[in-house]
Amino acid sequence: MKKNRLSINAKRLLSIAFFVFVVVNVFSQVTVKGILKDEKGEPLIGVVVSIKGTLTAVPTGIDGDYSIKVKGESDTLVFRYVGYQTKEVRVGNQTVIDFSMELEAKKMEEVVIIGYGGQKKSDLTGSVVVVSSEELNKAAPASFDQALEGQAPGVLVTQNSGRPGADMSVKIRGIGSINASSDPLYVIDGVPISNNNLSGTDGSGATNINPLSTINPSDIESMEVLKDASSCAIYGARGANGVILINTKRGVSGKPQVTFSSYIGINYKVNSFKLLNANQYCTLQDSMYSKAGLAEPLAYSDSARRVNGYQNTNWQKALAQPGIIQNYNLGVSSGSEFAKFSLSANYYKANGTLVGTDMERYSVRINSDLTISKWLKAGESLILSRVNSENETDINGNPWGNAYYASPLMPIKDPNNAGGYAGPSPSVTGQNDETNPVGEQMAPSFTSNVNRVFADVYAEAEIIKGLKYKADMALDYSNGINNSWTPEIDMGKYVNGIFTQNGNRSSAASLNEGYNDSREWLFNNTITYVKDIGAHNITLMAGASEESVLTSNFSVTGNTFLYPGFPYMSNATVFPAASGGVVPYTFQSEFGRLLYNYNSKYLITASIRRDGSSRFGPNNKYGTFPSFSLGWKLNEDFLKNVKRIDMLKLRFGWGQTGNDNLGNFKYTSLIDNGPATSRYAFGSPSTEYYGATEFSNQGNPNLVWEAATMTNAGIDVNLFKNQLFFTGEYYVKNQSNMLVQEQIPLASGLWYGSPPWENLGKVMNRGFDFNVSYRKAEEREGGFSYSITGMFTTMKNKVISLANGNLPYYTNGDANITMVGHTIGSMYGYVCEGIYQQKDFDANNNIIDHAAQANAKPGDLKFKDLTGSGNITALDETIIGKPLPDFNYGATLNCGFAHFDLSVFMQGVQGIQVYDAEMANLCIAGAGNNDYNKSTNVLNYWSPTNTNTMIPRLDKDETANNSRISTRWMENGSYMRIKNVQLGYSLPKGALNAIKVARIRLYISISNLYTITRYKGLDPESGGSNSSVLSAGYDNGQTPIPRTYMMGVQVTF
Amino acid sequence: MKNKILIFIIFAILGSGCKKSLELTPTTPTAASFYTTPAEFNDALTAAYSPLQTEFGLPFQYIYYQADDDIVSQFAMYNDLNWLTTDGQIQSIYYYLSVGVYRCNIIFQNIQNPAVQFTSASPYSKNVIIGQAEFLRALYDFYFSICFYEPPLINHVLQPNEYGIQKNSTQKAFYSSIASDLTDAASKLPASWGSTDIGRATSGAAWGLLGKMYMYAQNWDSAEICFNNVINSGQYSLIQPTGLTNTKSDSILYISAYLQNFQATHKNNSESLFEVQFLDDIGTNGFLPGWLAAGSMLSAYFSLDGYKNIAPRSTYASQFESPGPVGMLYDPRKYGTVFVNGDIMIGDNPAEYPLQGLPFEDKNYMTIVDQGFGVKKYYYPQHYNKVDITQADPDNWRLLRYDDILLMYAEADLQLNRASGTGLQYLNSVRARSGMPPIAILTPAAIMHERQVELGLECLRYHDLVRWSLLPNNSWGVSVSNYIPTFVKGKNEYLPIPQYEIDYMNGNLKQNPGY
C-alpha cells in the first residue's frame, strides 16, 4: 500500500517535471487575465482558476479579477466555484478571458440518489420526489419530517401535536399496515436509521422525543422520497411504506466557505376553547341542580364565592405561554482536489406553547471525502447530537384536557398546600373535582434526553475502469434518559365521599429514571459496473449488507427521599420498581440492480433483493423482493424535433417490497415471569409468589413477511425551455400477508393484550399524484423572477380482508373500526337525526313515530334506528367518517424582485372527517357528579323556550347518553392552511464586497399564518392526526399547532 | 493492479466475514425452553392460581353481589338483572375463567414430558402439582357451568386452527370433567399444608368442591359421599365461642366466633376448605381497596368504606331470628353481617350513606330505623377516603366454608328424605355455634333460611336460588322471581356468553336462552 502510493506520487512528479520541462523549452510564458462574474453580473470572489493537469492555481480577487501565467496555447484553464458549473477554456491565443459563471443547476444534469447509487434525474423510471434543502428549511422546522409537509406529492405528513419535538405522522401513499408500523424507512447518507423511540422507557410510557429531531435540518442537502416499488424495492423488506433518503451536505472544491444562519421567533397557541367563566359556570350549575331537584353545592353560591374572593381562573390562559424559538447554525465547507470537508454546528431551542415544555438540540456534523489516489476514495459522515426535552408532565392525561374541565372557581396557587398549588375542594369548587392543571404541569417534571452518534466511514475503489467497489461501515448509536420527578405535593382535599374519581392529587415524592441504549451496526458492500456499448448504457450494481441492532433499557423508581428538594436517586431510600431488558435484532441482505438505457431513449430498471430478518421464525427468515420499471423518453424519440417539449417521458413500474416492522421474537412465545396477573400469595404469614406464564408475547412460528405489491404509471413533461415541469402518476399499492395482531377468542385464555401476530388481511391503496411547477427566471439583473410549484395527491384506502373471517377490529375504545370495504380506522358510531322536541312525545311521555330510545326526553339527541329493530341499540352503530383525506395538496409561490424574495407556502387536505370528541364533552352540560367546566356553547342548551338548537337539554346525569359517539359531533376536518410566508432581502453585492462577505440575507417569516376550515375544534390538523392509524380522526383537544413569527439572517463569508 | 486486487479481497473478506446470525436468542425463556424443571412448573402453577384474585374474583363478586335479593344496588342495570351481552364485567368473568383453564391445561400439556425430572429434592412432587392444577381447572370449570350454562369445555391448549370453531358443551360434560379432575386431585393432594404453603388446594377442598358440584347435578348420594370425606377427614371444625357464661356478655363471644370467618386476622382457619389468598401486606398510598391484585372483597369496594353503592335490604335484615341467645335482640349472625344501631363505623358519616346522598330508586334499603345500613361482613376498617389509604385489603375470600358443607349435607339428606338424620344434626351444629336453638326437622324453608343467614352476603345466595328453582318438578316450589321481581325465568338463570365470543365463533357458539 505504502509502496503503491509512493510509486504513484513518483510517477506524478515525473510527469509534471517532464511536462514543465517540455513546455518551458518550447514556449515562452504568457499571462492570461480576466474578470469573472456571477449570473447577475456581480463580480465573483474566490473562483479557483487553475491550469489543467498542473498544481498552478490562483483565486479571483475582490473585483472578480485574476491573472495567471500559462505555458502556451495548448493549456486549458479550469474555473471552479461552489455552486457554479466548472468551466474549462482552452487558452489558444487569448490573453483576456472574461465571462459569467453559470449556475450549476442550470446545465448540469441533476443526479438523483436512488439507494446504493445515483441516476440522472431524466433517466428515472421509478417514482422519486426530490426535496431540496432550501424548501426544507423555509419554515424553521424542528425536524426534517416536519418540513416535508405539503412538499412532496403522495406524502401525507401531519403533526400529531403542537408540542416542540413531538412525533410526526409520515405516510407515503396511504396506509399499508394495521398493526405493523406504517412509517417509511429513513436512510441517512446510505445508512438506514432507527426511527424507534430513543428516550428511556418509564412507567408512564408517555412522551418521547421524535428520533428524527436529532438531525439538524440545516445539515440536509437534499431529501429524496421513494414512493413506488421500483424505487423502494432495493430496500426490500423495509421498503413497503416508502423510503426517505437523506443526503447531508458534503464539501466541495474551492476556498473555504463559511456560512452562518440564525433565526429567532416566537410560537403562539393559536386557538382555545371558549369556556364558561365563573359567573356563567355558577349560573349553569344552578339551573342544572334545580332541574334535577337537588340542592346545589354551597361553593357555587354568591356567599361562598365572596368568601373565596370571586375567583375566575382562565386555565387555558394560565397554561399557555409564548414559546421563544431560536436557532444558530454555523457551517464551514472547503476542499481541494484531494480532500473535501464540510462541518457544521447547530443549536436549536424551542419553547412549547404549554408552560414548562421545551426542546433543545445541540448538534455537530463533520463530513469529509478524500481522494487517496486516482482509483481510491474514502470519507466519512459524523453527526453528534443531543436533544433535551422538557415534556408535558401531566399525570392523568392531556394537560389541556385538565384545563378544559377544571373549575374556574379554583385559584391557581394556595400557599397552604404542599407544593403551593391550589386544588379542588368542596368549599371552593363544589362537585368539580378536576385537578389543578397548572400544578399538574409545573410541580412535577418530566425530561427526556437523547444523545445520538451517527457515523459512517466509506471507501471506494475503482478496480478497473467502470468497476467500482464501495464499502460502508456505519454506527448509529443513541442513548436516552427519561427522568420523571414528582415532588411531594398536595393539590386537593379528600373529604368524605366527595371526590372519588382521581386519586393523584396528593402524592409522596417519587422519581423514575429510564435508560435506553441502542446501537446499530451496519456493514455494506456494493460493486457497481458502468459500461457503455454503443448506444447501450448499462449500470450493474450488486451488494450485500449486514445490520445488527442491540437495544437495552433499564428503569428504576425511587421513593422516600432522605432530604426534600434533592430529586436524585442517591437520595431515595425505597426502590419499589425496577425493570430492564435487552433486545437484539439482525438483518442481512443481498441485492442487485440493472439500469439500462438505449440512447437515453428507452429505459429499464430492474432490481432484486433478498433479505433475512431475525424477526421471523426459522422457516421464514428470508424474503425476496423483485421489481422492474420501464421508461420511454418520447422527446428523445419521435418528438425530438418538437422545440417546445424539453422532455416527455412515460414510465411504468411494478414491484414488491416487504415489511418486518413487528417487533422482535414475535414468532416465539416468551415466558414472562411475575406480571401482576400471574402472582399469587401462599403461606401464613402470606408471601407473594411470582408466577410465570406466556404473557408478554404469543408466538406464531409461521409468520412471514408482509408484502406490498405496487404498480406505478407516470408521465413527466418539461416544456418551454425547462420552465414548466409536470409529473403525473397513478399508483396501486396492495398490501398482503398483512402483519396483524390477530384477535383471539376469550376461550384461548391467552393474554389479550399481546395476541399472536398473524399474516392475514389485505389493504389496498390507490390514487393519483400530481406535481407541477413553473419557473420564470429574471430576464435582467434585478428583474422579476418567480416560480410556482403545486402538488396534489388523491388517496383511497380500502381494507380487502381481515383476520378471523373478516371480523372487524375495534380500536380506541370502539371509536375506530377497521372493517372490510372501508378505510382503515374509520370512525364508528350512531347517526344523529336531530334533537327531540316536545311534539315527538305523547301524553305519557313515550316517543311517537321513532324507535325507542332509553331515557330520551325532549331536548335529547335523536339517533337513527338503522337495524329497524324499534330500539336504539349498539347494533345501530355504523361507519360515520374516515380519518384519511380524499386528497391533499400543497402549493409554493416563490418570487424575487431586485434584492427581495418572497415565498408563500400553503397546504391542505380535503375529504376527511374528524370526531370532535373534546367539543362533545364540552357541549354536554351534565356528566354525573363532576360538574366539569364547559364550552360557552352549552349556554344555548335546549329548553322548551329554546328549541332551535343542537345542544342537548340540561340533565345533570346525562341519562340519555347524548355523548355517545355519533354524527352529531363528526365534523369536516378539511382545511387549507397558509403554512408559511417569508419575505427576504439580500444585501447588494457591492455593499457586501466592501465588507468581504459573499452574501447576507435577512428575512422575516410567519408559519401557520391562516387556516380556512369549517372545523369547530381547536385544530383540524393535530386534531385529526394520531401516531396510531387505529385511533386517528379522534380529537381529544390536542395541542394545536402554533403560529410562529420569525426573523432570521443567513450569511455566507 | 496487484494492490487493487488485494484491497478488493480485503473488502470481500470483510463483507463475508462478519455475517451475523439471524438466529437470536431472546433474553427471556421461551415456551419451547420453559416447562422443563419442577421449579418452572411451580411458577406455572402459581400463574394458574392467580386469576382467582382480582381478575376473576372481582367481576364475579361485582355481578353476583348486586344480583341477589339481599342487596340493593345503585346500578339499576345490575340490580335488575338487566345483563347485557356486551357487559365488560361479564366478559371479565368469562375471560379470566378461560385464562385459569388455559394455565392449567398448559401444565398438563407439558408435565408428562419425560425430560421433566422430578426428584425428591423438588419442592413439590409431580402428583402434587398435577393435583393442584386439576383442582383449579375443576374450580374454573365449575364456575363456567354455573355462570354460563353450557359454554365450550376446553380441556387442552387451543391451537390457532381451533380458535373459531368452539361449540357449546353440555352441563353433563362439565360435570363429568369436573368430577374426573377432582377425584384424581383428591387422591393426589395432601389433607393439609405446612405454614409456608397454606392456601394451596387440599384433598378436603377437592371433596368439598366435588360435593358442591353434585348438589348442582342433583346427585345427592354422591354429594353426601364427598361431604362425608370432608367431615370425616378431621381437618375441619366450626369455630366455637369459648368461655360462655350464659349471661348477656356471651353475645360478643358468639359474634366474634362467627366473625372469624371474615376477618383478616383469622385467615385460613379451621372452617375454611378453600380461600382465595391475599397478601397480609396492605400497602399504602393506594387508590381503592382491592385495586391491586390483593384484597378484593366487594363489600370493601362498594360498601361503607367504599363507593357506598350498595345496601342490605330491610327484607334481608328481617330474616334474622329474634330473639337471639341470652338476651340478645337478634341472632348473633345479624350483628356479624350488617351494621346495626350502635355499631361504630370508623370515620364515616352515616347520614351520607348510602349513595352520597343521592336518591335511591329502590326505597327498600335498610334505614337506620331498620337498625342496619351497611354491609359488615368482610368489613375492613380502613377508610379509603384518606391520604395514605390502604392499597389492598388483606382479607381472603372464603370460597368454600365448612358450614356451607354442613348445610349442603343437610340439604342432600332432605332430598334423600332423611329429614331428621345426620343432616339435621349438622344444621343444628351450625346454629348452635351462634347460640341459636336447634330445629326439630329439616324442611326446605329451614335450609333456605339457614343458608341465607349463615352464608349471607357472600355471593352464594343467587346461585342457591337458581339451583332450588331448577329442582325436578319444582319440588321446593322456589320461583326466583318471588325473591327478585325482575328475574326472567328461562334467562336470568345464567349470564349471557360475551357477545365478543359469540361473534368470534361465527355461528358455532350459541348464546344462552333469553339473550
PDB file of N, CA, C and O in Angstrom, chain B residues 466-499:
ATOM      1  N   VAL B 466     -81.285 -20.039  42.242  1.00  0.00           N
ATOM      2  CA  VAL B 466     -81.432 -20.626  40.906  1.00  0.00           C
ATOM      3  C   VAL B 466     -81.444 -22.149  41.011  1.00  0.00           C
ATOM      4  O   VAL B 466     -82.263 -22.832  40.395  1.00  0.00           O
ATOM      5  N   ARG B 467     -80.521 -22.664  41.823  1.00  0.00           N
ATOM      6  CA  ARG B 467     -80.412 -24.111  41.988  1.00  0.00           C
ATOM      7  C   ARG B 467     -81.737 -24.688  42.506  1.00  0.00           C
ATOM      8  O   ARG B 467     -82.239 -25.684  41.975  1.00  0.00           O
ATOM      9  N   TRP B 468     -82.301 -24.051  43.511  1.00  0.00           N
ATOM     10  CA  TRP B 468     -83.570 -24.541  44.076  1.00  0.00           C
ATOM     11  C   TRP B 468     -84.704 -24.421  43.074  1.00  0.00           C
ATOM     12  O   TRP B 468     -85.601 -25.253  43.040  1.00  0.00           O
ATOM     13  N   SER B 469     -84.660 -23.379  42.285  1.00  0.00           N
ATOM     14  CA  SER B 469     -85.758 -23.195  41.327  1.00  0.00           C
ATOM     15  C   SER B 469     -85.690 -24.221  40.203  1.00  0.00           C
ATOM     16  O   SER B 469     -86.662 -24.409  39.486  1.00  0.00           O
ATOM     17  N   LEU B 470     -84.533 -24.852  40.049  1.00  0.00           N
ATOM     18  CA  LEU B 470     -84.376 -25.814  38.960  1.00  0.00           C
ATOM     19  C   LEU B 470     -84.562 -27.260  39.420  1.00  0.00           C
ATOM     20  O   LEU B 470     -84.332 -28.190  38.658  1.00  0.00           O
ATOM     21  N   LEU B 471     -84.984 -27.435  40.679  1.00  0.00           N
ATOM     22  CA  LEU B 471     -85.184 -28.805  41.163  1.00  0.00           C
ATOM     23  C   LEU B 471     -86.281 -29.491  40.345  1.00  0.00           C
ATOM     24  O   LEU B 471     -87.229 -28.835  39.913  1.00  0.00           O
ATOM     25  N   PRO B 472     -86.156 -30.831  40.161  1.00  0.00           N
ATOM     26  CA  PRO B 472     -87.136 -31.536  39.334  1.00  0.00           C
ATOM     27  C   PRO B 472     -88.551 -31.284  39.855  1.00  0.00           C
ATOM     28  O   PRO B 472     -88.783 -31.281  41.066  1.00  0.00           O
ATOM     29  N   ASN B 473     -89.458 -31.058  38.953  1.00  0.00           N
ATOM     30  CA  ASN B 473     -90.870 -30.811  39.269  1.00  0.00           C
ATOM     31  C   ASN B 473     -91.044 -29.637  40.218  1.00  0.00           C
ATOM     32  O   ASN B 473     -92.022 -29.562  40.950  1.00  0.00           O
ATOM     33  N   ASN B 474     -90.061 -28.791  40.239  1.00  0.00           N
ATOM     34  CA  ASN B 474     -90.098 -27.632  41.127  1.00  0.00           C
ATOM     35  C   ASN B 474     -90.463 -28.061  42.543  1.00  0.00           C
ATOM     36  O   ASN B 474     -91.336 -27.491  43.192  1.00  0.00           O
ATOM     37  N   SER B 475     -89.800 -29.121  43.005  1.00  0.00           N
ATOM     38  CA  SER B 475     -90.231 -29.795  44.230  1.00  0.00           C
ATOM     39  C   SER B 475     -90.194 -28.902  45.458  1.00  0.00           C
ATOM     40  O   SER B 475     -90.905 -29.150  46.414  1.00  0.00           O
ATOM     41  N   TRP B 476     -89.344 -27.880  45.442  1.00  0.00           N
ATOM     42  CA  TRP B 476     -89.324 -26.981  46.600  1.00  0.00           C
ATOM     43  C   TRP B 476     -90.221 -25.764  46.407  1.00  0.00           C
ATOM     44  O   TRP B 476     -90.327 -24.921  47.284  1.00  0.00           O
ATOM     45  N   GLY B 477     -90.785 -25.685  45.215  1.00  0.00           N
ATOM     46  CA  GLY B 477     -91.679 -24.562  44.962  1.00  0.00           C
ATOM     47  C   GLY B 477     -90.998 -23.206  44.916  1.00  0.00           C
ATOM     48  O   GLY B 477     -91.632 -22.192  45.172  1.00  0.00           O
ATOM     49  N   VAL B 478     -89.713 -23.216  44.626  1.00  0.00           N
ATOM     50  CA  VAL B 478     -88.994 -21.935  44.603  1.00  0.00           C
ATOM     51  C   VAL B 478     -89.112 -21.300  43.226  1.00  0.00           C
ATOM     52  O   VAL B 478     -88.778 -21.921  42.214  1.00  0.00           O
ATOM     53  N   SER B 479     -89.611 -20.100  43.201  1.00  0.00           N
ATOM     54  CA  SER B 479     -89.583 -19.322  41.968  1.00  0.00           C
ATOM     55  C   SER B 479     -88.732 -18.085  42.256  1.00  0.00           C
ATOM     56  O   SER B 479     -89.031 -17.308  43.161  1.00  0.00           O
ATOM     57  N   VAL B 480     -87.664 -17.924  41.516  1.00  0.00           N
ATOM     58  CA  VAL B 480     -86.712 -16.851  41.841  1.00  0.00           C
ATOM     59  C   VAL B 480     -87.394 -15.497  41.782  1.00  0.00           C
ATOM     60  O   VAL B 480     -87.097 -14.605  42.571  1.00  0.00           O
ATOM     61  N   SER B 481     -88.370 -15.365  40.875  1.00  0.00           N
ATOM     62  CA  SER B 481     -88.982 -14.043  40.734  1.00  0.00           C
ATOM     63  C   SER B 481     -89.805 -13.661  41.958  1.00  0.00           C
ATOM     64  O   SER B 481     -90.155 -12.496  42.125  1.00  0.00           O
ATOM     65  N   ASN B 482     -90.091 -14.621  42.813  1.00  0.00           N
ATOM     66  CA  ASN B 482     -90.725 -14.250  44.082  1.00  0.00           C
ATOM     67  C   ASN B 482     -89.765 -13.478  44.975  1.00  0.00           C
ATOM     68  O   ASN B 482     -90.169 -12.736  45.849  1.00  0.00           O
ATOM     69  N   TYR B 483     -88.486 -13.735  44.769  1.00  0.00           N
ATOM     70  CA  TYR B 483     -87.481 -13.040  45.579  1.00  0.00           C
ATOM     71  C   TYR B 483     -86.927 -11.821  44.849  1.00  0.00           C
ATOM     72  O   TYR B 483     -86.668 -10.787  45.436  1.00  0.00           O
ATOM     73  N   ILE B 484     -86.720 -12.004  43.541  1.00  0.00           N
ATOM     74  CA  ILE B 484     -86.163 -10.926  42.736  1.00  0.00           C
ATOM     75  C   ILE B 484     -87.158 -10.646  41.621  1.00  0.00           C
ATOM     76  O   ILE B 484     -87.225 -11.381  40.631  1.00  0.00           O
ATOM     77  N   PRO B 485     -87.995  -9.610  41.770  1.00  0.00           N
ATOM     78  CA  PRO B 485     -89.109  -9.424  40.821  1.00  0.00           C
ATOM     79  C   PRO B 485     -88.652  -9.267  39.377  1.00  0.00           C
ATOM     80  O   PRO B 485     -89.404  -9.593  38.463  1.00  0.00           O
ATOM     81  N   THR B 486     -87.424  -8.777  39.172  1.00  0.00           N
ATOM     82  CA  THR B 486     -87.003  -8.553  37.790  1.00  0.00           C
ATOM     83  C   THR B 486     -86.409  -9.802  37.154  1.00  0.00           C
ATOM     84  O   THR B 486     -85.984  -9.768  36.008  1.00  0.00           O
ATOM     85  N   PHE B 487     -86.383 -10.903  37.909  1.00  0.00           N
ATOM     86  CA  PHE B 487     -85.812 -12.144  37.383  1.00  0.00           C
ATOM     87  C   PHE B 487     -86.674 -12.667  36.238  1.00  0.00           C
ATOM     88  O   PHE B 487     -87.892 -12.785  36.380  1.00  0.00           O
ATOM     89  N   VAL B 488     -86.054 -12.953  35.112  1.00  0.00           N
ATOM     90  CA  VAL B 488     -86.786 -13.510  33.976  1.00  0.00           C
ATOM     91  C   VAL B 488     -86.482 -14.991  33.901  1.00  0.00           C
ATOM     92  O   VAL B 488     -85.331 -15.395  33.677  1.00  0.00           O
ATOM     93  N   LYS B 489     -87.506 -15.777  34.107  1.00  0.00           N
ATOM     94  CA  LYS B 489     -87.324 -17.224  34.086  1.00  0.00           C
ATOM     95  C   LYS B 489     -86.908 -17.652  32.679  1.00  0.00           C
ATOM     96  O   LYS B 489     -87.390 -17.127  31.686  1.00  0.00           O
ATOM     97  N   GLY B 490     -86.024 -18.616  32.626  1.00  0.00           N
ATOM     98  CA  GLY B 490     -85.545 -19.072  31.322  1.00  0.00           C
ATOM     99  C   GLY B 490     -84.456 -18.195  30.757  1.00  0.00           C
ATOM    100  O   GLY B 490     -83.998 -18.391  29.639  1.00  0.00           O
ATOM    101  N   LYS B 491     -84.052 -17.174  31.515  1.00  0.00           N
ATOM    102  CA  LYS B 491     -82.997 -16.301  31.029  1.00  0.00           C
ATOM    103  C   LYS B 491     -81.974 -16.029  32.122  1.00  0.00           C
ATOM    104  O   LYS B 491     -80.785 -16.309  31.975  1.00  0.00           O
ATOM    105  N   ASN B 492     -82.455 -15.484  33.229  1.00  0.00           N
ATOM    106  CA  ASN B 492     -81.522 -14.994  34.237  1.00  0.00           C
ATOM    107  C   ASN B 492     -80.891 -16.099  35.089  1.00  0.00           C
ATOM    108  O   ASN B 492     -80.123 -15.808  36.002  1.00  0.00           O
ATOM    109  N   GLU B 493     -81.210 -17.350  34.790  1.00  0.00           N
ATOM    110  CA  GLU B 493     -80.519 -18.421  35.499  1.00  0.00           C
ATOM    111  C   GLU B 493     -79.010 -18.343  35.232  1.00  0.00           C
ATOM    112  O   GLU B 493     -78.197 -18.730  36.054  1.00  0.00           O
ATOM    113  N   TYR B 494     -78.685 -17.851  34.024  1.00  0.00           N
ATOM    114  CA  TYR B 494     -77.268 -17.799  33.626  1.00  0.00           C
ATOM    115  C   TYR B 494     -76.936 -16.444  33.035  1.00  0.00           C
ATOM    116  O   TYR B 494     -77.810 -15.722  32.558  1.00  0.00           O
ATOM    117  N   LEU B 495     -75.674 -16.146  33.048  1.00  0.00           N
ATOM    118  CA  LEU B 495     -75.203 -14.926  32.403  1.00  0.00           C
ATOM    119  C   LEU B 495     -75.158 -15.158  30.890  1.00  0.00           C
ATOM    120  O   LEU B 495     -75.057 -16.295  30.446  1.00  0.00           O
ATOM    121  N   PRO B 496     -75.194 -14.094  30.135  1.00  0.00           N
ATOM    122  CA  PRO B 496     -75.003 -14.273  28.692  1.00  0.00           C
ATOM    123  C   PRO B 496     -73.525 -14.606  28.400  1.00  0.00           C
ATOM    124  O   PRO B 496     -72.634 -14.135  29.106  1.00  0.00           O
ATOM    125  N   ILE B 497     -73.297 -15.406  27.403  1.00  0.00           N
ATOM    126  CA  ILE B 497     -71.923 -15.587  26.931  1.00  0.00           C
ATOM    127  C   ILE B 497     -71.518 -14.268  26.257  1.00  0.00           C
ATOM    128  O   ILE B 497     -72.313 -13.692  25.510  1.00  0.00           O
ATOM    129  N   PRO B 498     -70.349 -13.765  26.535  1.00  0.00           N
ATOM    130  CA  PRO B 498     -69.988 -12.450  25.974  1.00  0.00           C
ATOM    131  C   PRO B 498     -70.165 -12.392  24.448  1.00  0.00           C
ATOM    132  O   PRO B 498     -69.817 -13.339  23.746  1.00  0.00           O
ATOM    133  N   GLN B 499     -70.731 -11.290  23.998  1.00  0.00           N
ATOM    134  CA  GLN B 499     -71.000 -11.113  22.576  1.00  0.00           C
ATOM    135  C   GLN B 499     -69.735 -11.277  21.744  1.00  0.00           C
ATOM    136  O   GLN B 499     -69.759 -11.810  20.642  1.00  0.00           O
TER     137      GLN B 499
END
